[in-house]
Short mmCIF file of C-alpha atoms in Angstrom, two decimals:
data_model
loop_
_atom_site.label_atom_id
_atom_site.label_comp_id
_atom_site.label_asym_id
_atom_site.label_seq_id
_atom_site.Cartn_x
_atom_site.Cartn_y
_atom_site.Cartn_z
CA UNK A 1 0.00 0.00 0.00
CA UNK A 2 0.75 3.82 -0.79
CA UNK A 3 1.20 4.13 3.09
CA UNK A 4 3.86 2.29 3.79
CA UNK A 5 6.75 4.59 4.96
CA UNK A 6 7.53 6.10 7.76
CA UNK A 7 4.52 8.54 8.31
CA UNK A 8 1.74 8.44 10.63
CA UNK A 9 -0.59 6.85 7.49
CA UNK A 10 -0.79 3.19 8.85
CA UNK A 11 -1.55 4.22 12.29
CA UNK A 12 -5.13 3.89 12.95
CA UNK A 13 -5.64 1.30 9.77
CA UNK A 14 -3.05 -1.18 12.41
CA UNK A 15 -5.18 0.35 15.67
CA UNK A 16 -8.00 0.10 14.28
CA UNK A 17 -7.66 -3.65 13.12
CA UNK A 18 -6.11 -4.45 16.37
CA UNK A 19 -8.98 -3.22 18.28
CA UNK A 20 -11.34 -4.73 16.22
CA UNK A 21 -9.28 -8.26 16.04
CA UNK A 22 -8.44 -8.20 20.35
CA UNK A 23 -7.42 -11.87 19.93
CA UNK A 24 -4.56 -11.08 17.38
CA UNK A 25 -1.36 -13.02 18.84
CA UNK A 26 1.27 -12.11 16.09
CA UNK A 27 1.51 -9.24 13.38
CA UNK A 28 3.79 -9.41 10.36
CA UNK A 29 4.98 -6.44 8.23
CA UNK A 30 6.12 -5.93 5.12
CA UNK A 31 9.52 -4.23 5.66
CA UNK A 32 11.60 -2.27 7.78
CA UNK A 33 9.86 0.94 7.94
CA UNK A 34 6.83 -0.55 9.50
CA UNK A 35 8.74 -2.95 11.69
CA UNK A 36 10.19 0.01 13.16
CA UNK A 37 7.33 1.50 13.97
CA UNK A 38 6.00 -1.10 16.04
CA UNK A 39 6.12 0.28 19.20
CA UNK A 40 3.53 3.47 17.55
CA UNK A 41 1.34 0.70 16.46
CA UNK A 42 1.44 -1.19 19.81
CA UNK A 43 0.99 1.57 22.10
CA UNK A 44 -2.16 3.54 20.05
CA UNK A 45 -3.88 0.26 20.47
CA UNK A 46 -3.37 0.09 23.78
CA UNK A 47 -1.01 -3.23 23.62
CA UNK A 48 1.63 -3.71 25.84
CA UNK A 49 5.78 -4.62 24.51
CA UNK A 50 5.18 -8.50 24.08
CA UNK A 51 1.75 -8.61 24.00
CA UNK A 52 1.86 -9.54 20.36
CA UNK A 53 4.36 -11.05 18.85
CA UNK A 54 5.37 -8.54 16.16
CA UNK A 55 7.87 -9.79 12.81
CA UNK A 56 9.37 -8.69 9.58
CA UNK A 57 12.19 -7.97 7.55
CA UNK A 58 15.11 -5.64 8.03
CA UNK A 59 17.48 -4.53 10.28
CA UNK A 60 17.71 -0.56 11.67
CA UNK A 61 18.49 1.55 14.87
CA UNK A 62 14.26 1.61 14.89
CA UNK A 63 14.09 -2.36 14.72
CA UNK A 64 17.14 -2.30 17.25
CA UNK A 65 15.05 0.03 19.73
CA UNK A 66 12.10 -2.07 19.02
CA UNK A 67 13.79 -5.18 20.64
CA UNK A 68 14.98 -3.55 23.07
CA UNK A 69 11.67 -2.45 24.50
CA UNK A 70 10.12 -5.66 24.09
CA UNK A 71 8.41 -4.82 20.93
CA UNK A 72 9.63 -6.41 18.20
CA UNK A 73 10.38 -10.38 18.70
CA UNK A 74 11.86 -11.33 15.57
CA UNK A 75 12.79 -9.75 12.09
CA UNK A 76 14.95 -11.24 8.95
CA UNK A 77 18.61 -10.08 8.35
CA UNK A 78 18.47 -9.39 4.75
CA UNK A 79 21.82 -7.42 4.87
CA UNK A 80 21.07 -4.45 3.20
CA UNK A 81 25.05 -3.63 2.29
CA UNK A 82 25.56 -7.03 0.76
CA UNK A 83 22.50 -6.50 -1.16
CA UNK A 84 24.02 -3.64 -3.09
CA UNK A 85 27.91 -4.83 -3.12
CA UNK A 86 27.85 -8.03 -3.98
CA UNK A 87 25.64 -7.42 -7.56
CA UNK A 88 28.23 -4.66 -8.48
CA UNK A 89 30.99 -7.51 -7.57
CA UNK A 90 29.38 -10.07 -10.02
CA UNK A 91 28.73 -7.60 -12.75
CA UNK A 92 32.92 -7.06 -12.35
CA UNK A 93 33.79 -10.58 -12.49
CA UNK A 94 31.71 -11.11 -14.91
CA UNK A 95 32.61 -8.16 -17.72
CA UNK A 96 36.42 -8.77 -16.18
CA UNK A 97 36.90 -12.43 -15.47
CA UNK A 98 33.82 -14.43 -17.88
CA UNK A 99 32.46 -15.85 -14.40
CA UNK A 100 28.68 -16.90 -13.47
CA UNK A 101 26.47 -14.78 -12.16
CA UNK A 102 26.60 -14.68 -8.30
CA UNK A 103 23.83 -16.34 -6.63
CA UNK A 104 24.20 -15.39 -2.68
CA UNK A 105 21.67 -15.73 -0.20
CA UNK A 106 21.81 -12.44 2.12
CA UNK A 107 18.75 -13.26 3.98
CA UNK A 108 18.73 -16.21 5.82
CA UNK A 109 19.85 -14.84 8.78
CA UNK A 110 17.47 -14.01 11.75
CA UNK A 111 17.43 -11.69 14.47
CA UNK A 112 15.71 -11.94 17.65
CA UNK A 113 15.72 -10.64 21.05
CA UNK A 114 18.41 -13.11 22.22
CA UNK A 115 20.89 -11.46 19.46
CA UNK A 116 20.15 -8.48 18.20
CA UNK A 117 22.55 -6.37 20.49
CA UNK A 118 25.46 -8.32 18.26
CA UNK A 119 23.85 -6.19 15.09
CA UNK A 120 22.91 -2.75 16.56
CA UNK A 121 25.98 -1.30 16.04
CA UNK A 122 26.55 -2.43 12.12
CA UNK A 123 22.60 -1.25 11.91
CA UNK A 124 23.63 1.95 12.93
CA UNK A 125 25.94 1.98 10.08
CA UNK A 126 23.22 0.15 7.71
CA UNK A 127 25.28 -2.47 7.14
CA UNK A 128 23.33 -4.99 8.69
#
């Protein structure tokens, strides 16, 4: 949807289905933008941090703050700096050395409240 960033938009659509789905035990978003707005969502409904077990995609100081509060439980480590390096990389090798295309998974990693202190930092520095 057009509302999707970091605005206010998705506010009350996410309240208002919350209020009007109480027994909602897990919420999954599309990407980083809403993950890290979790808390927003959470609190406007009147939820409390791990009330609802709230997942997605990305890593960023937002997701990082959202874990730390309780509000986010898990998200995907898609790597956002490998995501842009390594294509340029295989275009190189390719043009310079005849290889294959590259085919590298960045996203299988997963971050939850158990690690996500050992990615803050390289978050920060949206590598990670």
């Amino acid at each position: 949807p057009e509302w999707r960033g970091w605005g206010p938009t998705p506010i009350p659509v996410i309240t208002a289905a919350l209020l009007n789905h109480p027994d909602v035990k897990a919420v999954g978003y599309p990407g980083g933008q809403m993950l890290g707005n979790v808390p927003t969502y959470m609190q406007a409904a009147g939820r409390k941090a791990g009330e609802i077990f709230n997942f997605g995609f990305d890593t960023s100081p937002q997701i990082v703050e959202g874990f730390k509060g309780g509000w986010v439980q898990l998200t995907a480590d898609q790597q956002p700096f490998m995501q842009g390096y390594l294509p340029i990389l295989s275009l190189c090798q390719q043009v310079v050395l005849g290889l294959a295309p590259m085919n590298v998974d960045t996203g299988a990693g997963f971050v939850t409240p158990q690690n996500y202190e050992i990615v803050a930092e390289l978050a920060k520095q949206a590598l990670r």
